[in-house]
mmCIF file of C-alpha atoms and ligand atoms in Angstrom:
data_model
loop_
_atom_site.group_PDB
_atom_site.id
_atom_site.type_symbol
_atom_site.label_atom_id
_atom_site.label_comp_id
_atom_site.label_asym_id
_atom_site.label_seq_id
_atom_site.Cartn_x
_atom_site.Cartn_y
_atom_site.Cartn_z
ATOM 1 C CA UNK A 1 125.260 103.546 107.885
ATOM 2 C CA UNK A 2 124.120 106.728 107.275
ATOM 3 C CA UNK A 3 122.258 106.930 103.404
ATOM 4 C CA UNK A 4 121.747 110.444 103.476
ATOM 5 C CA UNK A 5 124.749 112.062 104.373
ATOM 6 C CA UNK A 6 127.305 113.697 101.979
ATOM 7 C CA UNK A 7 130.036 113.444 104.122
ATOM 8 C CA UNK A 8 129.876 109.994 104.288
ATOM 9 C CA UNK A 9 132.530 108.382 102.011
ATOM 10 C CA UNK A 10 130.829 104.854 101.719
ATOM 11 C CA UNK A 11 126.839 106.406 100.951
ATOM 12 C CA UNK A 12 125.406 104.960 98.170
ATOM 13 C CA UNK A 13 122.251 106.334 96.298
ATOM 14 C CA UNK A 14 119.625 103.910 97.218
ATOM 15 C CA UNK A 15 117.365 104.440 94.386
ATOM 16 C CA UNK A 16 119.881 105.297 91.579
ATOM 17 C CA UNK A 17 121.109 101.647 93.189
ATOM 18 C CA UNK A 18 117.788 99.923 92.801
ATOM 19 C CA UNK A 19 116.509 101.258 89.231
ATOM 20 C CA UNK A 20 119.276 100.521 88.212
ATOM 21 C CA UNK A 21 119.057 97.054 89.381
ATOM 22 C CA UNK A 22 115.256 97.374 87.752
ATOM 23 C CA UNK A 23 116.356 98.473 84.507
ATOM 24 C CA UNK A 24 118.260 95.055 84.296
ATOM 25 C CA UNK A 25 115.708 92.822 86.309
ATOM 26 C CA UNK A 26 112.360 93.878 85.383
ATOM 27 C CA UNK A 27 109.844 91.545 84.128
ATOM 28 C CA UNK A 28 107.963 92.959 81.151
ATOM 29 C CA UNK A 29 104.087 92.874 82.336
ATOM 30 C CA UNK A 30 101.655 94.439 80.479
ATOM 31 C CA UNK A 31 100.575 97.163 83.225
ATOM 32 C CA UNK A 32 104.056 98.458 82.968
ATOM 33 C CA UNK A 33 103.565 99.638 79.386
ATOM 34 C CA UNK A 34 100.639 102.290 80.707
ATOM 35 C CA UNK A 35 100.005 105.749 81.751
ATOM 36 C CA UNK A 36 96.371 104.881 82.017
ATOM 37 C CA UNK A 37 95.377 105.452 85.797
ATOM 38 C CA UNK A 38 92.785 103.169 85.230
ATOM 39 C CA UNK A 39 94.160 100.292 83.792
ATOM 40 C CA UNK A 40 97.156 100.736 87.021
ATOM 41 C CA UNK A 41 94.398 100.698 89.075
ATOM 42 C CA UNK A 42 92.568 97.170 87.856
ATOM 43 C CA UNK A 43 96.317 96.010 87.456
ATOM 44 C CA UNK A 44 97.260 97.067 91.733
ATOM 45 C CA UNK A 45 93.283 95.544 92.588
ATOM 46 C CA UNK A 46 93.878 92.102 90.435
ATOM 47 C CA UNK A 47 97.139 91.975 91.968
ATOM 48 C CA UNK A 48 96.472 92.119 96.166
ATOM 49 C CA UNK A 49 97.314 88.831 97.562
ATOM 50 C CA UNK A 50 97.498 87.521 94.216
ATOM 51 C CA UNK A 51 100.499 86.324 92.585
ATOM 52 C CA UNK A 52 102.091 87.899 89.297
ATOM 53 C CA UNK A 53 101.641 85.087 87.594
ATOM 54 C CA UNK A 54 98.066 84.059 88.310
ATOM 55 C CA UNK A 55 96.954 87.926 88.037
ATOM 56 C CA UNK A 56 98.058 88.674 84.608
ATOM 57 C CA UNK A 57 95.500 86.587 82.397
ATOM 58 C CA UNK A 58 92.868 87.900 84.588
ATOM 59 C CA UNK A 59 94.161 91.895 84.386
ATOM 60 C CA UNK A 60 94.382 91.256 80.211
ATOM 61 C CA UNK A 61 90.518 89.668 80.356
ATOM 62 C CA UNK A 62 89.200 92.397 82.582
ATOM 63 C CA UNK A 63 90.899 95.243 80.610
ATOM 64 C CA UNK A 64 90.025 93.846 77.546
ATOM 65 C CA UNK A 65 85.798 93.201 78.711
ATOM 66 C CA UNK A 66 85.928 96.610 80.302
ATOM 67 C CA UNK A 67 88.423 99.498 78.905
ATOM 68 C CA UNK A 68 87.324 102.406 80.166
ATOM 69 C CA UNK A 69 86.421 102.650 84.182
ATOM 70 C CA UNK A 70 82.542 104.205 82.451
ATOM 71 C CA UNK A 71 82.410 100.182 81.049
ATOM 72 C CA UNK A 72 83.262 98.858 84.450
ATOM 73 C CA UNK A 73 80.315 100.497 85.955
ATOM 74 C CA UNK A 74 78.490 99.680 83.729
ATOM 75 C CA UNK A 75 79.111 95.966 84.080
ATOM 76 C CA UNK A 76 76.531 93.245 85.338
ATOM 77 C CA UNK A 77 77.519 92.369 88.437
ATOM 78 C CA UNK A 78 77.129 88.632 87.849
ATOM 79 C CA UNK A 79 79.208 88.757 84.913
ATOM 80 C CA UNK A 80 82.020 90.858 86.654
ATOM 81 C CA UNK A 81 81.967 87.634 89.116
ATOM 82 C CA UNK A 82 82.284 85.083 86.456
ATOM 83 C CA UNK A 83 85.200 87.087 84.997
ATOM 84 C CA UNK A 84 87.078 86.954 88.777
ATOM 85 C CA UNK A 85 86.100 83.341 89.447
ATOM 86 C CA UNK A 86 89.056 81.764 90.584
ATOM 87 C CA UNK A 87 91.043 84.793 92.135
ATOM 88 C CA UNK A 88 88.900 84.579 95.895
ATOM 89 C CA UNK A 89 88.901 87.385 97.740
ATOM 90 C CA UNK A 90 85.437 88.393 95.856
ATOM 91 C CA UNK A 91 84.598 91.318 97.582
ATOM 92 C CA UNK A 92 87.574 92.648 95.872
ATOM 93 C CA UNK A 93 85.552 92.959 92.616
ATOM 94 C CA UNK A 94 82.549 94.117 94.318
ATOM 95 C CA UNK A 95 84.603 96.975 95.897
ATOM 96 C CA UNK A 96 86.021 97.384 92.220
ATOM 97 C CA UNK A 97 82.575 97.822 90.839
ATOM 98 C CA UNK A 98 81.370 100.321 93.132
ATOM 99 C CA UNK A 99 84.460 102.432 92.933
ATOM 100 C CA UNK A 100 84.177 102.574 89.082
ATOM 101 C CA UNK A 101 80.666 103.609 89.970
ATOM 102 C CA UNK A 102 81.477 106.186 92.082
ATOM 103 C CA UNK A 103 84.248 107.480 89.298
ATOM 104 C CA UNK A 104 81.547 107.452 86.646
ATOM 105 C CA UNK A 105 79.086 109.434 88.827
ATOM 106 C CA UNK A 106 80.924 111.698 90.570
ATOM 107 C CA UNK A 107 84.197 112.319 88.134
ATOM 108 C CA UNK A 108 82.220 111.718 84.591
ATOM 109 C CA UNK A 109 84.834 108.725 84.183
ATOM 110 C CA UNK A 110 88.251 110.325 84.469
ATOM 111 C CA UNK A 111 90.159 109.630 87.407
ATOM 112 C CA UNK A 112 91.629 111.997 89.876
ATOM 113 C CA UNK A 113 94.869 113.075 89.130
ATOM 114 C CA UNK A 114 96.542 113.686 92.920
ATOM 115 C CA UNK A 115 97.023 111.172 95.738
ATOM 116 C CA UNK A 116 95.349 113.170 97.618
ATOM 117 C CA UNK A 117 92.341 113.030 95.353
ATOM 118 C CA UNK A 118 92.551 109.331 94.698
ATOM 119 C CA UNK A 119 92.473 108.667 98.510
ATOM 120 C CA UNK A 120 89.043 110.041 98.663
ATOM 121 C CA UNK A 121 87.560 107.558 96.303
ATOM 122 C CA UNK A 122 86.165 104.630 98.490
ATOM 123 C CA UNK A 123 87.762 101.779 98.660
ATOM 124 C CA UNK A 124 91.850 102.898 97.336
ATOM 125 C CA UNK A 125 93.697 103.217 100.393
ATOM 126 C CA UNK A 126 97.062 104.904 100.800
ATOM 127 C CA UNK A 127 99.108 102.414 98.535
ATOM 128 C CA UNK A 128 96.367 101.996 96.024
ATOM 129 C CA UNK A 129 96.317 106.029 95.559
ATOM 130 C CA UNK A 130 100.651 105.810 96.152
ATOM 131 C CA UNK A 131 100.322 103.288 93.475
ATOM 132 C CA UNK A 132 98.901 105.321 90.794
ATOM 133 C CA UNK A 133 99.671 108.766 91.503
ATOM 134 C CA UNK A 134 103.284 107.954 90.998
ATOM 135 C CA UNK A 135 102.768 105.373 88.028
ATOM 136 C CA UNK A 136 100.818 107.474 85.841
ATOM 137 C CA UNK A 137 101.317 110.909 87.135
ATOM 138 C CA UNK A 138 104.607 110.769 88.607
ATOM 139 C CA UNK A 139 103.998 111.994 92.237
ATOM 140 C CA UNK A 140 106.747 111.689 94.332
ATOM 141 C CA UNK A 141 104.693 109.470 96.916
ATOM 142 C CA UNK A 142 105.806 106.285 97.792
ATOM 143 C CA UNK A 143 104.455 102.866 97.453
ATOM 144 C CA UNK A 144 104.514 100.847 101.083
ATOM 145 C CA UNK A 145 103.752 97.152 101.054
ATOM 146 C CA UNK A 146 104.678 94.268 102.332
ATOM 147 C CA UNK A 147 107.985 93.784 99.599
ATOM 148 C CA UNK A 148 108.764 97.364 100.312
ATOM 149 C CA UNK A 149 108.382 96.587 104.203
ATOM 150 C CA UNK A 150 111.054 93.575 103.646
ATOM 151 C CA UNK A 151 113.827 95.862 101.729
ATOM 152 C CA UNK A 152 113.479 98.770 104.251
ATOM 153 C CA UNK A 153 113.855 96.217 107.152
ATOM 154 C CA UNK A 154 116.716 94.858 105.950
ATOM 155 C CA UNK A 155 118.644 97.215 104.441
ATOM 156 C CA UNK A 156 118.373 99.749 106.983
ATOM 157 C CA UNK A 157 117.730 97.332 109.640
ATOM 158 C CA UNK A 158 114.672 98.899 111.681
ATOM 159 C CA UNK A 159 113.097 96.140 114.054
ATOM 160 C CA UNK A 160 109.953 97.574 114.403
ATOM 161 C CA UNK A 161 107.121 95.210 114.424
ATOM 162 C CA UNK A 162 104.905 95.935 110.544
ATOM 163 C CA UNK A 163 101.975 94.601 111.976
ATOM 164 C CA UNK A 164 101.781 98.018 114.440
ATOM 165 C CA UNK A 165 100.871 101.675 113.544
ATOM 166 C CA UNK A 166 104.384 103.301 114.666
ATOM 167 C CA UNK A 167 106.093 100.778 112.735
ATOM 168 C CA UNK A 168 103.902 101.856 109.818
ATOM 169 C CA UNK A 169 104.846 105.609 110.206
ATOM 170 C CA UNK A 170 108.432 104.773 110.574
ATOM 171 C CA UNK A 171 108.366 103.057 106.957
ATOM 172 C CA UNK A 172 106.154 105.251 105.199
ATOM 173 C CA UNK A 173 108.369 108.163 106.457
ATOM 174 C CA UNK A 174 111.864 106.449 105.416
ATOM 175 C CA UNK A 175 109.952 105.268 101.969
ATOM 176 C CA UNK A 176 108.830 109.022 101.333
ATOM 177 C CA UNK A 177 112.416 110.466 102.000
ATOM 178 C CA UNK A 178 113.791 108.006 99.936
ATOM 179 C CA UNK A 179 111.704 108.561 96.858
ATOM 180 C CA UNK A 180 113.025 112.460 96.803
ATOM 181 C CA UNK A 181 116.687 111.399 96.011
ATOM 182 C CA UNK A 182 114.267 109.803 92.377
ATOM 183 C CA UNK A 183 113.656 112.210 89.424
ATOM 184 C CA UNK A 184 111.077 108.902 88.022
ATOM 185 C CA UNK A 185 108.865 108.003 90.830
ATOM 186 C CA UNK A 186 107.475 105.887 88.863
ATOM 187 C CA UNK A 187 110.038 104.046 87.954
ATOM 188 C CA UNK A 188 111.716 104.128 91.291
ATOM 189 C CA UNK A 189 108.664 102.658 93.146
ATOM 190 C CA UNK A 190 108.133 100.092 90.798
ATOM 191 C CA UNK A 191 111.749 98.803 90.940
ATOM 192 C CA UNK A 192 111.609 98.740 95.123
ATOM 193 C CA UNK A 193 108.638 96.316 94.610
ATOM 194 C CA UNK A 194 110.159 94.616 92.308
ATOM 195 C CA UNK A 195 113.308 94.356 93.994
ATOM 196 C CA UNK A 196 111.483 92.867 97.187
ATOM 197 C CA UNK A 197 109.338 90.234 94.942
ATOM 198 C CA UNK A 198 111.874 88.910 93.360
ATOM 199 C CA UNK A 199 115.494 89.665 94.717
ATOM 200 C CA UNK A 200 115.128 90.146 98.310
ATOM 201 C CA UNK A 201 112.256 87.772 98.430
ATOM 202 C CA UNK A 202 111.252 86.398 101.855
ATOM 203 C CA UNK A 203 112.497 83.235 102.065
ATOM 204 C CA UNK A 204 115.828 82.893 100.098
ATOM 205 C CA UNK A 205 117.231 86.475 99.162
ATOM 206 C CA UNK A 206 119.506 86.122 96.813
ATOM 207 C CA UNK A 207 122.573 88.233 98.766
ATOM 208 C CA UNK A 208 125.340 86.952 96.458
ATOM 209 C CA UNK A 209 123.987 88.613 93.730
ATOM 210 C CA UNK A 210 122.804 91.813 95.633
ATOM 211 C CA UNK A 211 124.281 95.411 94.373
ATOM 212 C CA UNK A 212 122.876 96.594 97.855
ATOM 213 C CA UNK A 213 124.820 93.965 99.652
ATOM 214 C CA UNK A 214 127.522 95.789 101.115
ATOM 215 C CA UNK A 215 125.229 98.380 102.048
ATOM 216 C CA UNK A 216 122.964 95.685 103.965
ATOM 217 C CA UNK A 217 122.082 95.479 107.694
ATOM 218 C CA UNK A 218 120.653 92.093 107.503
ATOM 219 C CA UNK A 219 123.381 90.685 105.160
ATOM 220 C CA UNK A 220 126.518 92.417 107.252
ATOM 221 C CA UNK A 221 124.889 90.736 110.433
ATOM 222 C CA UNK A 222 123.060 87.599 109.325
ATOM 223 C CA UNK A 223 119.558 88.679 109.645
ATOM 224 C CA UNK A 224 117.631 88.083 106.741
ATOM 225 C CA UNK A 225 115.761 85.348 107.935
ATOM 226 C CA UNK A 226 114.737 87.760 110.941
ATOM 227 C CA UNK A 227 113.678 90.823 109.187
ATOM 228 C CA UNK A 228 111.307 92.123 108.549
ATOM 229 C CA UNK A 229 109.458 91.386 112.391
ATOM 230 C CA UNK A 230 105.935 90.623 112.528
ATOM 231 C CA UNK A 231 104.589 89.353 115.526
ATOM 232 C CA UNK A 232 101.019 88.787 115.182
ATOM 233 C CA UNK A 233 99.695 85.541 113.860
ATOM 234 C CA UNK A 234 96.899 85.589 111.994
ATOM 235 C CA UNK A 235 93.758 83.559 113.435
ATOM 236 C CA UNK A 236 92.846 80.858 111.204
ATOM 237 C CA UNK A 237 89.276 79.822 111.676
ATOM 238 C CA UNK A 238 88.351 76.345 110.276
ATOM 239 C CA UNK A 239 84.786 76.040 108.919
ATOM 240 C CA UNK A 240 83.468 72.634 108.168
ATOM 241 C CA UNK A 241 81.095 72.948 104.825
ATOM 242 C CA UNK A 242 78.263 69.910 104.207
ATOM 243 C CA UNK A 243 77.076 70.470 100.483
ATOM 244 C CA UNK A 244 74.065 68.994 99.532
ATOM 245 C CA UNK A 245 74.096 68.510 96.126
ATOM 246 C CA UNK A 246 71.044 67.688 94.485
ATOM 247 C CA UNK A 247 70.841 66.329 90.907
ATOM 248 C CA UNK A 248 68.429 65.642 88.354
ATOM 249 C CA UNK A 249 69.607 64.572 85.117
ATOM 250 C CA UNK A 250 72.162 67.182 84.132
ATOM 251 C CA UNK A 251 70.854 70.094 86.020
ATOM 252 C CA UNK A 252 72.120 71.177 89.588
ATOM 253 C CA UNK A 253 70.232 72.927 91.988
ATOM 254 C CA UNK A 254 72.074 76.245 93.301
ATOM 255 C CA UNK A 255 71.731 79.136 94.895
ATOM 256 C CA UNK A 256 73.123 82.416 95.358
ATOM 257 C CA UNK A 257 75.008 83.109 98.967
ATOM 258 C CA UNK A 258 73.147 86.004 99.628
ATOM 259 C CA UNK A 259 74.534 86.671 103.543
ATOM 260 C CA UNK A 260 77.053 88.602 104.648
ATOM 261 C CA UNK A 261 80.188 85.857 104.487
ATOM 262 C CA UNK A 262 82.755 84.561 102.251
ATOM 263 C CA UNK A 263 81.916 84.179 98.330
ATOM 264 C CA UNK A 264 78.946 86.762 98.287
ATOM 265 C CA UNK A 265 76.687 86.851 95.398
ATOM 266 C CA UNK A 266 78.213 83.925 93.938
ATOM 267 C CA UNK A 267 76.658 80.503 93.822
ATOM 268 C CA UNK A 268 76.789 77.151 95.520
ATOM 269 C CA UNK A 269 75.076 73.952 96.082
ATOM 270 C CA UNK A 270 72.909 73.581 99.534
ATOM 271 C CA UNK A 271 74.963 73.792 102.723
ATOM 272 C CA UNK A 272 74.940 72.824 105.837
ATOM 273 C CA UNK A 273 77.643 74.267 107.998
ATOM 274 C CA UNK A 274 78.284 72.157 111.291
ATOM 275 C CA UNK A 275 80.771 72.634 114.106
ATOM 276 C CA UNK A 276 82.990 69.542 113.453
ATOM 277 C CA UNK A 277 83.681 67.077 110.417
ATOM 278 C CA UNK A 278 80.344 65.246 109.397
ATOM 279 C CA UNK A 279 81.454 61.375 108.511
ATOM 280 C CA UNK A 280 77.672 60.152 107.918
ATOM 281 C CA UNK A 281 74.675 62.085 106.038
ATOM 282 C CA UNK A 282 71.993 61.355 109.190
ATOM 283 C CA UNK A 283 74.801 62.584 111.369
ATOM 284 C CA UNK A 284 74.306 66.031 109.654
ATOM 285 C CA UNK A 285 71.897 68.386 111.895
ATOM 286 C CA UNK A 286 68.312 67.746 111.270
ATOM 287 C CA UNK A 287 66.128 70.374 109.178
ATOM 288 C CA UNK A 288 64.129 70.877 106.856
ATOM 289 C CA UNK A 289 66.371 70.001 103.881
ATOM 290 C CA UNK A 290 67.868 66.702 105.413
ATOM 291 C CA UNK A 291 63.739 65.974 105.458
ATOM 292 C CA UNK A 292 63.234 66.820 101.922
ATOM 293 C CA UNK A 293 66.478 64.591 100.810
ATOM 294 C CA UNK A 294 64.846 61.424 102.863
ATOM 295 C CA UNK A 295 61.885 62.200 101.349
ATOM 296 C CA UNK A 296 62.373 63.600 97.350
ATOM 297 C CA UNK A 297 66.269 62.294 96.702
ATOM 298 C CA UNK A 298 68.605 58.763 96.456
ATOM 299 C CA UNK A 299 72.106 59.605 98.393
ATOM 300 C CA UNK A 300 74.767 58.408 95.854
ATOM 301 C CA UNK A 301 78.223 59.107 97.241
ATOM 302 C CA UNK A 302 79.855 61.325 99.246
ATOM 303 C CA UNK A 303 83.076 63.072 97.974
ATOM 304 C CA UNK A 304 86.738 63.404 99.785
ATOM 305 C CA UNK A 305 87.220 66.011 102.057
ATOM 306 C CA UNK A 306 88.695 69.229 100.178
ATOM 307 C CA UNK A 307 90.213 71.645 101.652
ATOM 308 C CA UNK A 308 90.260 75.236 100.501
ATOM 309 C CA UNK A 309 92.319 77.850 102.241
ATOM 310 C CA UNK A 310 91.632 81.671 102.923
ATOM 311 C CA UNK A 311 93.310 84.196 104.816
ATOM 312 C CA UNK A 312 91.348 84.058 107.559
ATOM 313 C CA UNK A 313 89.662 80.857 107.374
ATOM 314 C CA UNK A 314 90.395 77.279 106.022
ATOM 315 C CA UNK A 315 86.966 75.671 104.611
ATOM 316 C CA UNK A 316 86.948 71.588 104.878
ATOM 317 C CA UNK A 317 83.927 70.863 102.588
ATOM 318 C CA UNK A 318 81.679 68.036 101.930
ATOM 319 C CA UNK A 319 80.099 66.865 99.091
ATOM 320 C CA UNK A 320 76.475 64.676 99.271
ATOM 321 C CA UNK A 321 75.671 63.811 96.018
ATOM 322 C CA UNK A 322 71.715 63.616 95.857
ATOM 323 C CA UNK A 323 70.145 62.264 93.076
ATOM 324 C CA UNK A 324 66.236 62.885 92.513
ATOM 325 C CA UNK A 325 64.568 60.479 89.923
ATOM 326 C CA UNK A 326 64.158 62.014 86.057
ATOM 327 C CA UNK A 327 60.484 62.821 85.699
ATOM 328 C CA UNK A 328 59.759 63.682 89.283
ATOM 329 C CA UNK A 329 58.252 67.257 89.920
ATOM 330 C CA UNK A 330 59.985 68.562 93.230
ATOM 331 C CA UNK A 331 59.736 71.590 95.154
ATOM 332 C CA UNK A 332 63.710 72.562 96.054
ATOM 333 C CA UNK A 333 64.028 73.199 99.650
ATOM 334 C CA UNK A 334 66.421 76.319 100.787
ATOM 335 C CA UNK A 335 66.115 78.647 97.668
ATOM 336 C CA UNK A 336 67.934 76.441 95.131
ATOM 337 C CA UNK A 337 66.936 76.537 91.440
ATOM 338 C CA UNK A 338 67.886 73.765 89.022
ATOM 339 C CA UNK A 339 70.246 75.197 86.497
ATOM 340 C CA UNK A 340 71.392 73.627 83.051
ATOM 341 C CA UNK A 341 74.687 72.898 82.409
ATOM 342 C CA UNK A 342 75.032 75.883 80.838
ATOM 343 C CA UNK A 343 73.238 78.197 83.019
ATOM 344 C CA UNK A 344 75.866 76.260 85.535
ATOM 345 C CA UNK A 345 78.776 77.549 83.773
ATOM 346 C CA UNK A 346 77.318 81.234 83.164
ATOM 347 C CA UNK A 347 77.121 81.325 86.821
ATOM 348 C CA UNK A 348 80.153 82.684 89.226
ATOM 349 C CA UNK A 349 80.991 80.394 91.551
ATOM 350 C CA UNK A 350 83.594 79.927 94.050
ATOM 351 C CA UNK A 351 86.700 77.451 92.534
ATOM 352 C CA UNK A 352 85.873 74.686 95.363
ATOM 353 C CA UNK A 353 82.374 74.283 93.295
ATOM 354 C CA UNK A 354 83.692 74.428 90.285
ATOM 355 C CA UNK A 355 86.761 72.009 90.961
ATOM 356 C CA UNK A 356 84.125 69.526 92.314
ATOM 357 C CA UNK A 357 81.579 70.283 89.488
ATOM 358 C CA UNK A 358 84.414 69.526 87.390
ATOM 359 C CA UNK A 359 84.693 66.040 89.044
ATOM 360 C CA UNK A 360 80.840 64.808 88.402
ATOM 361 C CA UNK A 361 80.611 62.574 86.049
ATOM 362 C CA UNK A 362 77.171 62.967 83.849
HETATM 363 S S1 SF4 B 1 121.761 91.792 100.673
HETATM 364 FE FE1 SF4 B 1 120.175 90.257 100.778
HETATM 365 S S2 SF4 B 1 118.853 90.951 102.432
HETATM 366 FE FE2 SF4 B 1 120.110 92.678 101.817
HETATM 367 S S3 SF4 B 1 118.874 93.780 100.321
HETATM 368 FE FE3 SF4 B 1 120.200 92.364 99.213
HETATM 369 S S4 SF4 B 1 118.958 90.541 98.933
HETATM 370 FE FE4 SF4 B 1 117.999 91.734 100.535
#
């Protein structure tokens, strides 16, 4: 099938097809109602490797704490945590923060205007800067994800592995030439991603129902399931987390992770990572704060396993509850503070902590 020729009898215009599908299909989200390059910007951040769903009460708190990209830099950090807790992928708001930075310094708080322009800011990469130069200032540039990735594949039928550069130049260069036969970008890029999230999803694409169906490689040779390819699995590391956490009354002793690892600059209890599952607290590597807990604390209970799951990693964590008698002055080991409840809840703090905080009874 060739889309793009006119002497073709049976070529169909791919993205008169799909916004017109979109026009129909769309789900009314609130970062569809805006120009503002800023607001599309928190709206394409919130939403990487976040689901529609879980992203939108999080994009309407953030643009209504910080409406203009000059409040965003101006944030506290801390608070800008405490705002994401419960969307991971934290260094996604750090990144956020320092680009809004770098648009208050350098551009006085307007954004650039070209994708060009937007690619230089650090930290928006080419479907970030796709992403708003066609959505607020209707650039013909195209949007390539991993929903457009699925619609090219099928539809056109292209094998190529997504995971590899080629593969990524072959997509890009169909997605660009396809955008030209649009007189809305915008609109035309929106309704490809929309089409792939929730028409030709990955699992069950609904074909039956499909105005490209007739059109489709995958659906005129049974391939869906097949395309598009990916070959590399990602490496799933599994980390084995011992908190120690250590009570007194109703305050908690934290700390802030500091290092360069998961959930930076947000807070947790004392840990101890070890190699394999710990089943007994004087099976857990000996050290300074195992000392202090013989010495200073009572061990009350130890929690389930929970698991919490990350791209890249799966974290099985612990929990030692360690109580240390009202009334007793104690020096915390490791950097941990004792923080009151409410200091506790001020905090940002990665959702295992606060699902197991949530479990302690007082
Ligand atoms: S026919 Fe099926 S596989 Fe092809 S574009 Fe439509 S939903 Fe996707």
């Amino acid at each position: 099938m060739d889309w793009f020729s006119d002497s073709d009898d049976t070529r169909i215009d791919f993205a008169a097809t799909l916004t017109g599908w979109y026009a129909h299909h769309k789900r009314d989200l609130p970062w569809r109602h805006t120009r503002n390059p800023y607001f599309i910007w928190l709206s394409e951040v919130i939403l990487q490797q976040t689901r529609v769903i879980q992203g939108r009460p999080y994009y309407e708190r953030f643009v209504a704490a910080y409406p203009t990209v000059q409040s965003l830099a101006d944030a506290d950090e801390r608070e800008l945590l405490r705002l994401w807790q419960g969307l991971g992928y934290y260094s996604r708001a750090r990144n956020m923060h320092k680009t809004a930075k770098y648009i208050a310094g350098e551009f006085a708080g307007r954004f650039p205007e070209s994708y060009a322009e937007l690619l230089k800011l650090p930290g928006v990469g080419t479907y970030t800067a796709a992403a708003i130069a066609s959505f607020a200032f209707d650039e013909k540039v195209a949007v390539v994800d991993g929903n457009v990735y699925r619609v090219l594949a099928r539809v056109f039928g292209i094998e190529e592995d997504i995971t590899t550069t080629t593969a990524k130049k072959t997509f890009s260069a169909l997605a660009n030439r396809l955008i030209q036969q649009s007189d809305n970008p915008a609109t035309y890029n929106q309704a490809i991603m929309e089409f792939g999230a929730i028409q030709c999803t990955p699992v069950s694409p609904d074909c039956l129902l499909c105005p490209l169906q007739q059109q489709c490689h995958a659906y005129l040779t049974g391939r869906q399931r097949m395309l598009p390819v990916k070959s590399k699995k990602t490496a799933v590391r599994e980390r084995f987390f011992n908190y120690i956490v250590i009570r007194q009354g109703d305050r908690i002793a934290l700390k802030e992770r500091t290092q360069k690892d998961i959930w930076q600059h947000l807070y947790d209890f004392c840990l101890i990572e070890t190699e394999e599952p710990m089943e007994a607290f004087r099976e857990l590597p000996e050290g300074r704060v195992l000392n202090w807990v013989l010495q200073e604390g009572i061990l009350k209970g130890l929690s389930d396993e929970r698991t919490h799951v990350l791209t890249h990693q799966k974290i099985r964590a612990r929990f030692w509850l360690v109580e240390v008698p009202e009334g007793r002055k104690v020096e915390l080991p490791d950097g941990l503070t004792f923080c009151k409840p409410s200091e506790t809840e001020r905090l940002p703090k990665p959702i295992l902590v606060v699902d197991y905080l949530k479990s302690l009874r007082f």
